[in-house]
mmCIF file of C-alpha atoms and ligand atoms in Angstrom:
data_model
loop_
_atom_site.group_PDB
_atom_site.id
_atom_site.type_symbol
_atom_site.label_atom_id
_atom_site.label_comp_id
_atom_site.label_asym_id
_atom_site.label_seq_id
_atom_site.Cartn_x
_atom_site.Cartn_y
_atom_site.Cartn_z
ATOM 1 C CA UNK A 1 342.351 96.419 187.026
ATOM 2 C CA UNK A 2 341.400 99.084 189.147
ATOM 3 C CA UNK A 3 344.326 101.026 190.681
ATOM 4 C CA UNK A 4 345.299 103.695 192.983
ATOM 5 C CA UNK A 5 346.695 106.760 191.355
ATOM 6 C CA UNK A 6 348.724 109.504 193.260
ATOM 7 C CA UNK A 7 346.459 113.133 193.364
ATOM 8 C CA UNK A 8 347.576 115.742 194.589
ATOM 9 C CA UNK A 9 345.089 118.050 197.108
ATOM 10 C CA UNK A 10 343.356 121.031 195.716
ATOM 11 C CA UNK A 11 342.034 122.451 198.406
ATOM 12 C CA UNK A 12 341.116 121.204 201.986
ATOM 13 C CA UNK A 13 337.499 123.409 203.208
ATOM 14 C CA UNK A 14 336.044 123.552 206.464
ATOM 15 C CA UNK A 15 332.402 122.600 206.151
ATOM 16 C CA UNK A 16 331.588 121.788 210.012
ATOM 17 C CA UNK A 17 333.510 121.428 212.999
ATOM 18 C CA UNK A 18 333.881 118.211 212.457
ATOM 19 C CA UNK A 19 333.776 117.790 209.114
ATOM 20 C CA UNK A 20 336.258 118.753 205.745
ATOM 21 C CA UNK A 21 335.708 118.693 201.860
ATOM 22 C CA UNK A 22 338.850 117.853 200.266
ATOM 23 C CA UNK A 23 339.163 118.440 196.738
ATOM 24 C CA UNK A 24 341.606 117.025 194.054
ATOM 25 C CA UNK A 25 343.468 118.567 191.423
ATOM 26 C CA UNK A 26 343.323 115.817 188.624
ATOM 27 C CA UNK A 27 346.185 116.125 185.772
ATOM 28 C CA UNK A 28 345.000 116.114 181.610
ATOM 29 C CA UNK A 29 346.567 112.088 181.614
ATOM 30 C CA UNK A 30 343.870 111.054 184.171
ATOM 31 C CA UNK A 31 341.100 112.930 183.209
ATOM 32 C CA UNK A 32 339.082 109.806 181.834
ATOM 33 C CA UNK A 33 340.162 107.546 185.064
ATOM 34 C CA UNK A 34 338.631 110.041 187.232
ATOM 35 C CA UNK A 35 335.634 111.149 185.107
ATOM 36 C CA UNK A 36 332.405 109.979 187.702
ATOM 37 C CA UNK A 37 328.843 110.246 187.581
ATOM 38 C CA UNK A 38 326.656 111.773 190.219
ATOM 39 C CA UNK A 39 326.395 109.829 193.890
ATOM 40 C CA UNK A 40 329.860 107.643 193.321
ATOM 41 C CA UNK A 41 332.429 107.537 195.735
ATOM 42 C CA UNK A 42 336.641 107.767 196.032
ATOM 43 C CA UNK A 43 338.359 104.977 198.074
ATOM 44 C CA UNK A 44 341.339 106.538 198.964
ATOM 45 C CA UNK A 45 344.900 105.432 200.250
ATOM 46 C CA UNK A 46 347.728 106.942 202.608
ATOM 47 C CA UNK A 47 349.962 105.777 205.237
ATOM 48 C CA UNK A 48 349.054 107.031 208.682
ATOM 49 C CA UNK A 49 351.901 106.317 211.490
ATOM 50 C CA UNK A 50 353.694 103.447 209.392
ATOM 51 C CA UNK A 51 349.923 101.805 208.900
ATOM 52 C CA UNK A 52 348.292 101.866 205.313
ATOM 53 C CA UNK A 53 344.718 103.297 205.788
ATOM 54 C CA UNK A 54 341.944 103.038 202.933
ATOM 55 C CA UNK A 55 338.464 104.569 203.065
ATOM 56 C CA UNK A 56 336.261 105.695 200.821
ATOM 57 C CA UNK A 57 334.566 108.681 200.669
ATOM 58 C CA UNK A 58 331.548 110.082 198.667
ATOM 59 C CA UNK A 59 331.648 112.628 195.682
ATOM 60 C CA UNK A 60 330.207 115.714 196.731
ATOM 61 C CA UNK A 61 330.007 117.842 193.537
ATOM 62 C CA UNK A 62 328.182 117.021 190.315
ATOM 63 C CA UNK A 63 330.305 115.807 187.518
ATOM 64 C CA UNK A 64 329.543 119.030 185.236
ATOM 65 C CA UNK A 65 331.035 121.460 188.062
ATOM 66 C CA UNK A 66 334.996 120.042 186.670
ATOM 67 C CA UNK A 67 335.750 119.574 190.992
ATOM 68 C CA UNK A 68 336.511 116.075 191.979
ATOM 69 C CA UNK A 69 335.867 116.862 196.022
ATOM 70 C CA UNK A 70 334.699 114.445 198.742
ATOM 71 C CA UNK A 71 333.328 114.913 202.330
ATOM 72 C CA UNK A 72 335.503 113.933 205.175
ATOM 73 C CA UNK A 73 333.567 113.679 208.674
ATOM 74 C CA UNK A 74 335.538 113.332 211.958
ATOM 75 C CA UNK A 75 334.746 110.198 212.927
ATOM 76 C CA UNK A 76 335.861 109.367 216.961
ATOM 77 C CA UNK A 77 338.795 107.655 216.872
ATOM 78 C CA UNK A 78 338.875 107.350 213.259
ATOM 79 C CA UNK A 79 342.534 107.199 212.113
ATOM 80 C CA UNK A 80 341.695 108.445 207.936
ATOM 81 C CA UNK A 81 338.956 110.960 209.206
ATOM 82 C CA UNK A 82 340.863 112.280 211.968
ATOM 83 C CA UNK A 83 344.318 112.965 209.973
ATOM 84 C CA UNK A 84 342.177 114.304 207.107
ATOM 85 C CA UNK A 85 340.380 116.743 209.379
ATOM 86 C CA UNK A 86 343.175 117.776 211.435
ATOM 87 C CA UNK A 87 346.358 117.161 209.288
ATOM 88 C CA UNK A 88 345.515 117.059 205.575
ATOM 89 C CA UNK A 89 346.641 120.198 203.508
ATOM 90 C CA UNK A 90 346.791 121.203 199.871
ATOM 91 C CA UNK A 91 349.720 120.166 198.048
ATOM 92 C CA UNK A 92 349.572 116.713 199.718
ATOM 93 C CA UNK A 93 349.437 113.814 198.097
ATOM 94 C CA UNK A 94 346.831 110.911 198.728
ATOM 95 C CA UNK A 95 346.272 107.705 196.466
ATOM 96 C CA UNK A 96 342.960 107.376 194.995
ATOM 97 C CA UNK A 97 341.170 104.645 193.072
ATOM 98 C CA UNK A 98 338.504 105.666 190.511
ATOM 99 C CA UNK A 99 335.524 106.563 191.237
ATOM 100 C CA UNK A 100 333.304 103.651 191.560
ATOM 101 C CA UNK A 101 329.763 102.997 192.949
ATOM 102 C CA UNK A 102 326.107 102.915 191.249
ATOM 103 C CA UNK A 103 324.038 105.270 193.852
ATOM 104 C CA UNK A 104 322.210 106.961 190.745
ATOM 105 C CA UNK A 105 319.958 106.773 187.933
ATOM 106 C CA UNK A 106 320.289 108.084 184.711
ATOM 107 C CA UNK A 107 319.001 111.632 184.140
ATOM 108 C CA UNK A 108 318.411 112.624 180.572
ATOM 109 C CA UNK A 109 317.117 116.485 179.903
ATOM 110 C CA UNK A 110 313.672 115.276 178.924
ATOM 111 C CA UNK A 111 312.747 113.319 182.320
ATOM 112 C CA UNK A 112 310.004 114.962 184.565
ATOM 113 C CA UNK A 113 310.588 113.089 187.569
ATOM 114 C CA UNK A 114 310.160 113.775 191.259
ATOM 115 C CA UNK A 115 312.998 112.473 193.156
ATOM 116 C CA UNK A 116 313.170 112.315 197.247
ATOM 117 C CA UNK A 117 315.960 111.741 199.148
ATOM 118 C CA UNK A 118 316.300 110.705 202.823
ATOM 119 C CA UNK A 119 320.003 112.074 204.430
ATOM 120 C CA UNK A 120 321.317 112.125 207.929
ATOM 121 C CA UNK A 121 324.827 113.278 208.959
ATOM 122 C CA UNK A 122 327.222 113.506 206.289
ATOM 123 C CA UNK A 123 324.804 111.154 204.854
ATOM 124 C CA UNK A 124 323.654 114.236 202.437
ATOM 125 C CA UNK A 125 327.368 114.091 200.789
ATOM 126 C CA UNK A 126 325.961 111.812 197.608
ATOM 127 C CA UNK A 127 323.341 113.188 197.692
ATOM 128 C CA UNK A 128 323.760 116.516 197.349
ATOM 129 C CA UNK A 129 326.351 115.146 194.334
ATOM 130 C CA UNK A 130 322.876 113.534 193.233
ATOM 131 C CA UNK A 131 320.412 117.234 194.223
ATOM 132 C CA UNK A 132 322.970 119.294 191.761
ATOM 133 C CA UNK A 133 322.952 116.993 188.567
ATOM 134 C CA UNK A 134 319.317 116.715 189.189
ATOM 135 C CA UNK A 135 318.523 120.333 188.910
ATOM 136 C CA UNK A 136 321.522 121.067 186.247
ATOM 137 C CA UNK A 137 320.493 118.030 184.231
ATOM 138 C CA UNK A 138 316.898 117.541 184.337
ATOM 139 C CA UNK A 139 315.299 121.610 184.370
ATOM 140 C CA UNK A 140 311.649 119.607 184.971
ATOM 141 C CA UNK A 141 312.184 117.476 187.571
ATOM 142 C CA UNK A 142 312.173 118.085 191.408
ATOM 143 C CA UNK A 143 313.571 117.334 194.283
ATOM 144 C CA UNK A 144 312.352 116.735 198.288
ATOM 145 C CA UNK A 145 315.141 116.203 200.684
ATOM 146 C CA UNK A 146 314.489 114.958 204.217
ATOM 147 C CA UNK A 147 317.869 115.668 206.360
ATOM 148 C CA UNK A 148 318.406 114.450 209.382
ATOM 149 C CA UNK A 149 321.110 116.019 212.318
ATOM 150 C CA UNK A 150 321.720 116.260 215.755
ATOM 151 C CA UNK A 151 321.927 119.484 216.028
ATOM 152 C CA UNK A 152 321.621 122.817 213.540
ATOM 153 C CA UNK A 153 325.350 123.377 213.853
ATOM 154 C CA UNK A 154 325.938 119.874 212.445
ATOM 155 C CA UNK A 155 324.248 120.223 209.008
ATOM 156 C CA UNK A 156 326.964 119.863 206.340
ATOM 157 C CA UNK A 157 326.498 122.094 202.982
ATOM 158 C CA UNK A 158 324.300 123.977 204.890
ATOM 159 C CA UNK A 159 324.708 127.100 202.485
ATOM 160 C CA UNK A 160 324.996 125.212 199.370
ATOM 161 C CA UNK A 161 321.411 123.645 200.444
ATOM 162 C CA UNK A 162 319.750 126.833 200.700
ATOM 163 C CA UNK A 163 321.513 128.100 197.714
ATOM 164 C CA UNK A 164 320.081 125.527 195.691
ATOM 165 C CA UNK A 165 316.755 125.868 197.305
ATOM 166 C CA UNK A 166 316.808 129.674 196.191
ATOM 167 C CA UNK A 167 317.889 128.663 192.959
ATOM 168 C CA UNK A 168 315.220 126.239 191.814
ATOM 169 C CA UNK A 169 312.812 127.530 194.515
ATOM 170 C CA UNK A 170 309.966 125.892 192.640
ATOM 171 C CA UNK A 171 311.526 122.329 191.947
ATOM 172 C CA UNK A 172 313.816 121.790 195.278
ATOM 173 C CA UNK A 173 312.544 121.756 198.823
ATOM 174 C CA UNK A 174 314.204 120.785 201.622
ATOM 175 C CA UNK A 175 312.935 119.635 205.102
ATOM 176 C CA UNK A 176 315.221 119.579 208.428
ATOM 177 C CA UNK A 177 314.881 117.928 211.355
ATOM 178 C CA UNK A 178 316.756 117.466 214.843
ATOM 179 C CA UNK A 179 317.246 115.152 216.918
ATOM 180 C CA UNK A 180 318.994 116.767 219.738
ATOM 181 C CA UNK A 181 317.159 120.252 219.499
ATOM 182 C CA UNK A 182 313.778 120.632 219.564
ATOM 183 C CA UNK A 183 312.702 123.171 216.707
ATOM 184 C CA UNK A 184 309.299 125.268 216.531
ATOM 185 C CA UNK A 185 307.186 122.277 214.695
ATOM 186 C CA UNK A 186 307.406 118.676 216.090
ATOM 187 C CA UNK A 187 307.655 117.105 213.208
ATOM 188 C CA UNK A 188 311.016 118.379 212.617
ATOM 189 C CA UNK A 189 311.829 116.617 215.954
ATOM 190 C CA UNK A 190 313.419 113.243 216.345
ATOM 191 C CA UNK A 191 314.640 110.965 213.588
ATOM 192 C CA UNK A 192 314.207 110.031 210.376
ATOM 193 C CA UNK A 193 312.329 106.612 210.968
ATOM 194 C CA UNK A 194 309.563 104.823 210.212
ATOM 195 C CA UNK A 195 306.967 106.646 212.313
ATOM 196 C CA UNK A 196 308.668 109.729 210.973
ATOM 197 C CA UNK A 197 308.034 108.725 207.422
ATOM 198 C CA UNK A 198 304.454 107.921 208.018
ATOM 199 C CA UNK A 199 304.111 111.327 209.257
ATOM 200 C CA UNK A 200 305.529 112.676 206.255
ATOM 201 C CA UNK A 201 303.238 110.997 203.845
ATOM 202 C CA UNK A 202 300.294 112.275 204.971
ATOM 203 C CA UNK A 203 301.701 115.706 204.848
ATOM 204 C CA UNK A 204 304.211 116.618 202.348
ATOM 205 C CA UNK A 205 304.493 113.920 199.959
ATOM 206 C CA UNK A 206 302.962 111.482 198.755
ATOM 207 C CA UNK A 207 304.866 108.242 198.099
ATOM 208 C CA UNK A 208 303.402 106.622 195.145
ATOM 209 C CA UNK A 209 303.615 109.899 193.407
ATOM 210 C CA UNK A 210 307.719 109.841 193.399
ATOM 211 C CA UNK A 211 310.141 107.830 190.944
ATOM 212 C CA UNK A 212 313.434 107.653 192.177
ATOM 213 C CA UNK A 213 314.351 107.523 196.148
ATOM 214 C CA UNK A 214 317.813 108.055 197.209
ATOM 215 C CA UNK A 215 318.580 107.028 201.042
ATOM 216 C CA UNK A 216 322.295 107.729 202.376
ATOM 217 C CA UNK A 217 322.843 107.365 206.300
ATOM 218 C CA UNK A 218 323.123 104.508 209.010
ATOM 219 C CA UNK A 219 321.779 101.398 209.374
ATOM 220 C CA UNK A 220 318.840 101.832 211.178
ATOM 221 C CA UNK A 221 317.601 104.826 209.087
ATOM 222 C CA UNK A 222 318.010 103.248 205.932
ATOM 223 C CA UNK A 223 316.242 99.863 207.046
ATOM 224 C CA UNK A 224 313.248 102.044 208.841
ATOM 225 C CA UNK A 225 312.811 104.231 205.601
ATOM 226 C CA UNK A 226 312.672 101.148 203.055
ATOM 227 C CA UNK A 227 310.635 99.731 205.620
ATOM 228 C CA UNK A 228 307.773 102.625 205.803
ATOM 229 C CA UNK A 229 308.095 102.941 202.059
ATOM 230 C CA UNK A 230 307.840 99.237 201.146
ATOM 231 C CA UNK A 231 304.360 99.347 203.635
ATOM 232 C CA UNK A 232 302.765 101.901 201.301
ATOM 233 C CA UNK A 233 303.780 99.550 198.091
ATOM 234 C CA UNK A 234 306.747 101.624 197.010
ATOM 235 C CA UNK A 235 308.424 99.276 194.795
ATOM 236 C CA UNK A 236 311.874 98.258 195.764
ATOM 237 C CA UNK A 237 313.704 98.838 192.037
ATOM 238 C CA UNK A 238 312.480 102.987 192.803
ATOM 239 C CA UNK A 239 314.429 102.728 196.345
ATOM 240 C CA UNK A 240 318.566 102.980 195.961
ATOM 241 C CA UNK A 241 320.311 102.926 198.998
ATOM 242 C CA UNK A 242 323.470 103.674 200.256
ATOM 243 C CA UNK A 243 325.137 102.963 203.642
ATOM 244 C CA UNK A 244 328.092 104.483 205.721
ATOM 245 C CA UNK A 245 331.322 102.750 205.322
ATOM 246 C CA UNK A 246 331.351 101.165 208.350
ATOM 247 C CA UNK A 247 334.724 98.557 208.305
ATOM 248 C CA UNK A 248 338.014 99.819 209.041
ATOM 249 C CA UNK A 249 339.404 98.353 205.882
ATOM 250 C CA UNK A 250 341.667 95.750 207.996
ATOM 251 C CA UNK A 251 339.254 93.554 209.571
ATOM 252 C CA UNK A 252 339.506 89.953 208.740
ATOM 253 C CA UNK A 253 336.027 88.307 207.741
ATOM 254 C CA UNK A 254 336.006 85.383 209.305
ATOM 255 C CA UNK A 255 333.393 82.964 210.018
ATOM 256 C CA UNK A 256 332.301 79.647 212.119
ATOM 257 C CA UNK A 257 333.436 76.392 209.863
ATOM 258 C CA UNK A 258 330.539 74.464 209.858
ATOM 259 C CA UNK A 259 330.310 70.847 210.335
ATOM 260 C CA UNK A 260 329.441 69.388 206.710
ATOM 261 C CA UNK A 261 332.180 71.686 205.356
ATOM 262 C CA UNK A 262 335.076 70.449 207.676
ATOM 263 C CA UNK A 263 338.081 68.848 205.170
ATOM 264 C CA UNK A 264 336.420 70.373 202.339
ATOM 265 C CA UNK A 265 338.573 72.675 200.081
ATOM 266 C CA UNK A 266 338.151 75.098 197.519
ATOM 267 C CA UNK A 267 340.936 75.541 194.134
ATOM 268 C CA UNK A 268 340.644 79.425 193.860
ATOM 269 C CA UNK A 269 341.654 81.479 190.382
ATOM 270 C CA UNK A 270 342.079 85.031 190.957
ATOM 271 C CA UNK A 271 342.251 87.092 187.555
ATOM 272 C CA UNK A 272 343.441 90.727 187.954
ATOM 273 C CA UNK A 273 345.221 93.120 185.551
ATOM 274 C CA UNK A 274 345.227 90.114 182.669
ATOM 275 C CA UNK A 275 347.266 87.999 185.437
ATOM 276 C CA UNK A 276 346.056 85.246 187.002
ATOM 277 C CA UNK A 277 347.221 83.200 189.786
ATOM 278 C CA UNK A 278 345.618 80.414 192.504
ATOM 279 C CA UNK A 279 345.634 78.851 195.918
ATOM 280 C CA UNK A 280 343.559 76.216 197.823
ATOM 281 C CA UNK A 281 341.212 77.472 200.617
ATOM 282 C CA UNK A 282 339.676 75.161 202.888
ATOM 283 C CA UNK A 283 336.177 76.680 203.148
ATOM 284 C CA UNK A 284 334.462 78.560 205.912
ATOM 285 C CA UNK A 285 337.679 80.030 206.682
ATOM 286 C CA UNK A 286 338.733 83.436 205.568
ATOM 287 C CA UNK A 287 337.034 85.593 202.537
ATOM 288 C CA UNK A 288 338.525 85.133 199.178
ATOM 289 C CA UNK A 289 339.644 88.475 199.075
ATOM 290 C CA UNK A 290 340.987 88.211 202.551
ATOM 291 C CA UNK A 291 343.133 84.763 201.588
ATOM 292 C CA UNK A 292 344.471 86.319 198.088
ATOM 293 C CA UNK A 293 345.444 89.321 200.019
ATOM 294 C CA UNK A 294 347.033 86.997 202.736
ATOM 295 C CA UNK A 295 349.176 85.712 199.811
ATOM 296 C CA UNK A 296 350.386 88.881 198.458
ATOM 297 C CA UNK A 297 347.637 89.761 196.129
ATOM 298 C CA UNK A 298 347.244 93.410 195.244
ATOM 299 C CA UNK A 299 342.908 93.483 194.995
ATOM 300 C CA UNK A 300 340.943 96.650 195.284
ATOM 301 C CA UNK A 301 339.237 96.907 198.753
ATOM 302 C CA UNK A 302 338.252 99.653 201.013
ATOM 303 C CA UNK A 303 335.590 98.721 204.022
ATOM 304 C CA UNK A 304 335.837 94.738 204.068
ATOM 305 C CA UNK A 305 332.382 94.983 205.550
ATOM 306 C CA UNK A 306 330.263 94.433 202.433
ATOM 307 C CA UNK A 307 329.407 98.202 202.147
ATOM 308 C CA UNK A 308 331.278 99.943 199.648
ATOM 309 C CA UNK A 309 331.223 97.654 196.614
ATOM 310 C CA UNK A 310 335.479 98.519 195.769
ATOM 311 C CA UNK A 311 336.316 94.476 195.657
ATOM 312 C CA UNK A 312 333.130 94.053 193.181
ATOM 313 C CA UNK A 313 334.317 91.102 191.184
ATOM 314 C CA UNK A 314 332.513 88.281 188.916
ATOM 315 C CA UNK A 315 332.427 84.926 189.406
ATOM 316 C CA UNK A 316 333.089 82.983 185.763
ATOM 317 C CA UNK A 317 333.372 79.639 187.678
ATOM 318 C CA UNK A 318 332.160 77.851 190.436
ATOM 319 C CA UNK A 319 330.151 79.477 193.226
ATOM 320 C CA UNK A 320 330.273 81.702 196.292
ATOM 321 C CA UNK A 321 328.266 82.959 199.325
ATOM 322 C CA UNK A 322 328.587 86.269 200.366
ATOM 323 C CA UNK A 323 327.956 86.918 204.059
ATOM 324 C CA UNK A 324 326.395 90.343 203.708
ATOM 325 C CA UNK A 325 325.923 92.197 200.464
ATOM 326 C CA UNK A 326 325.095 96.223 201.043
ATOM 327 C CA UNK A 327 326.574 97.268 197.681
ATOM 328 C CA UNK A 328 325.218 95.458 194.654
ATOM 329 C CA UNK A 329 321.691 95.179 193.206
ATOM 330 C CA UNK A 330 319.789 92.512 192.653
ATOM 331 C CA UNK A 331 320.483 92.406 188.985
ATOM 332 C CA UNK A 332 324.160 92.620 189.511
ATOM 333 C CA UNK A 333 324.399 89.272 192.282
ATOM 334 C CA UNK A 334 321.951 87.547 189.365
ATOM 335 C CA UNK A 335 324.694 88.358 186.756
ATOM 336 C CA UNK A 336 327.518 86.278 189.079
ATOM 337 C CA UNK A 337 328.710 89.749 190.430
ATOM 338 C CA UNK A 338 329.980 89.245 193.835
ATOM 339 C CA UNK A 339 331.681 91.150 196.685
ATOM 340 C CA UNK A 340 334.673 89.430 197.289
ATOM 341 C CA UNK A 341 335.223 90.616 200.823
ATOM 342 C CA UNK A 342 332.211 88.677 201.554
ATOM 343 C CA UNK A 343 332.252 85.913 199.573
ATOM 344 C CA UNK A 344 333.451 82.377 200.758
ATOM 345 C CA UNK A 345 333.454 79.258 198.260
ATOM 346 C CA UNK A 346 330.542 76.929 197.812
ATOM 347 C CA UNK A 347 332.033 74.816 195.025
ATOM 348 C CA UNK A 348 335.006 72.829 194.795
ATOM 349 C CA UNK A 349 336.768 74.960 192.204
ATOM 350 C CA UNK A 350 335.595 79.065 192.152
ATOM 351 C CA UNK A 351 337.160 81.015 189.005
ATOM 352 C CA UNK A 352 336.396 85.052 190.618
ATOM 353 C CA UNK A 353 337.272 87.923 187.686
ATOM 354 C CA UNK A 354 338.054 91.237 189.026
ATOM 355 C CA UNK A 355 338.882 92.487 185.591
ATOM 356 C CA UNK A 356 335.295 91.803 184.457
ATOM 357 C CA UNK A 357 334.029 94.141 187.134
ATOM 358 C CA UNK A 358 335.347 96.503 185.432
HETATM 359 S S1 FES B 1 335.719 96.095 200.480
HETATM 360 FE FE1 FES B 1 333.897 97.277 200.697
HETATM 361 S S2 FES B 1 332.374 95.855 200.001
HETATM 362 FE FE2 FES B 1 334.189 94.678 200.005
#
C-alpha cells in the first residue's frame, strides 16, 4: 500500500522568484521507501487553512547525490505552491508518499546513447534529475537540452545548467530560447513547437540519430514536439513524456451517463494494504477512485486529472475505461494497469488491486 510518511524539511532554496527547491531530510528507517530513480516524482501532503492539499512534485537531484529535493513553482493562486514558496521553512514537517513515476530509462555504464530533452518552465525539474544521472552514470553518452522560458530571469537551475555544461562540455549542450524576449538569434525566439522543432532538425540535431527523448512541460508543447518528431518517423517507444500536474487533487471526475448505461450497476472490490472491501456503483457516475474515497477509503491520489500516475492500480477482474490516461505506457494499460481516477466500470463486476501496483 503506498502511504504517506511524515519528513521533515532540509532545507527550503530560492531558485527563482517564483520558484523554491525544498529538500528532505530522510531518517536511516525510511531510507529504502524513499530510495528513487532519476525523473520520479513526490506527491506530497499538508493541511493548508483547515483544507488537506496534495500535489506532487518532481525529483530534482539524481539518486547518487544522497538529496531527496523537489521543485516548487509559484503557481497563481495555487494554494500548495503558494504556501511552499512563501511559508514553508526547514524543520517543518510535510507528508510524503514514495517516490513513484516511470519518466526514465535505464542507464547502465556501458550505453553510448544520445539523449535530447525538450523542457519549458519548471518543466526542466525531471529532467535535469534525468541530465545528472545521465552524465554521472553513462561517461559516453550525451545530452541536448532544448529549454523553453518566458523570460531569462525565469530559467530555473540556471547555474547548475551551465555547471554541468562546463563539466561535460563535450557530451552536454544546452539550447535556450524565449518567448517573451527576443535574444540575438531568432531561433532562440518563440516556443518550443512544432515549427520550432523542424527548425531544429535541420540545424542542430538530427532526429533519427537520438535514442531516448525526454519531454516535460504543458500540453501544447508536449503534443507539438511528439507531433514534429513522429513526422520525421521517430518511433513513439524512444519518446517519454511527462506533463504538468494540472488537477487540484479535489476535483470530482464526473461524466455524462449515457443512455444504454442508465440502471446499469457495477459490484466494485477495492484491495489495498491486504484489505479489501466493496460497494455498488451505478456506472457513468463518479470514478472508482472518486466513489471509494466518497466511502471513506484511504487510496493514493494526487492530481485526479489522469496526469500523475499516484492512483496507478490493476484491474484483476472485470473491466474499466479510463477517460484520459497521461501517466501509463502502452505496455502498462495492456497489462490491466489502470488509473483509477479515470477509470469508470465497463463490466458488471470490476475487481481493481492497488496493492499490485505496487
Ligand atoms: S491521481 Fe493523478 S493520475 Fe490519478
Amino acid at each position: 500500500m503506498a502511504k504517506f510518511y511524515p519528513l521533515k524539511v532540509k532545507e527550503v532554496r530560492k531558485e527563482t522568484a517564483d520558484c523554491r527547491s525544498v529538500s528532505f531530510d530522510i531518517p536511516e528507517e525510511l531510507s529504502k521507501e524513499f530510495k528513487f530513480t532519476q525523473g520520479q516524482y513526490l506527491t506530497l501532503r499538508t493541511e493548508i487553512d483547515g483544507e488537506e492539499v496534495r500535489r506532487s512534485y518532481s525529483l530534482c537531484t539524481s539518486p547518487l547525490d544522497g538529496d531527496l529535493r523537489v521543485a516548487i513553482k509559484e503557481v497563481p493562486g495555487g494554494l500548495f505552491s503558494t504556501f511552499a514558496n512563501r511559508e514553508l521553512k526547514a524543520g517543518d514537517v510535510l507528508e510524503a508518499m514514495p517516490p513513484m513515476g516511470n519518466f526514465f530509462s535505464e542507464l547502465k555504464p556501458e550505453n553510448e546513447k544520445n539523449y535530447v530533452a525538450f523542457a519549458a518552465g519548471s518543466g526542466i525539474t525531471p529532467i535535469i534529475s534525468i541530465l545528472k544521472t545521465v552524465m554521472e552514470i553513462e561517461p559516453k553518452s550525451t545530452f541536448t537540452l532544448f529549454y523553453g522560458n518566458k523570460y531569462a530571469s525565469s530559467v530555473i537551475f540556471k547555474e547548475e545548467i551551465e555547471g554541468l555544461k562546463n563539466s561535460f562540455f563535450q557530451r552536454v549542450r544546452v539550447f535556450h530560447f524565449f518567448s517573451r524576449e527576443i535574444p540575438d538569434i531568432d531561433l532562440f525566439h518563440g516556443r518550443l513547437d512544432k515549427g520550432k522543432c523542424e527548425a531544429l532538425f535541420k540545424g542542430i540535431i538530427d532526429p533519427r540519430n537520438i535514442d531516448e527523448y525526454f519531454l516535460c512541460g504543458p500540453e501544447e508543447m508536449i503534443f507539438s514536439v511528439k507531433e514534429a518528431l513522429e513526422e520525421v518517423g521517430v518511433e513513439s517507444k524512444k519518446v517519454h513524456f511527462e506533463l504538468f500536474t494540472t488537477g487540484n487533487g479535489k476535483k470530482k471526475k464526473v461524466r455524462v451517463q449515457r443512455e444504454e448505461n442508465k440502471d446499469k450497476v457495477c459490484e466494485v472490490f477495492i484491495k489495498d494494504g491486504g484489505n479489501s472491501f466493496g460497494f455498488n456503483l451505478p456506472f457513468d457516475t463518479e470514478s472508482i477512485l472518486d466513489a471509494a474515497l466518497a466511502r471513506g477509503a484511504d487510496l493514493p491520489f494526487a492530481c485526479k486529472g489522469g496526469v500523475c500516475c499516484t492512483c496507478k492500480a490493476k484491474i484483476t477482474e472485470g473491466e474499466v475505461e479510463m477517460e484520459v490516461n497521461y501517466a501509463l505506457e502502452p505496455e502498462e494499460v495492456e497489462a490491466g494497469y489502470v488509473l483509477a481516477c479515470q477509470a469508470f466500470p465497463k463490466s458488471p463486476k470490476v475487481v481493481i488491486d492497488f496493492d499490485e501496483a505496487l
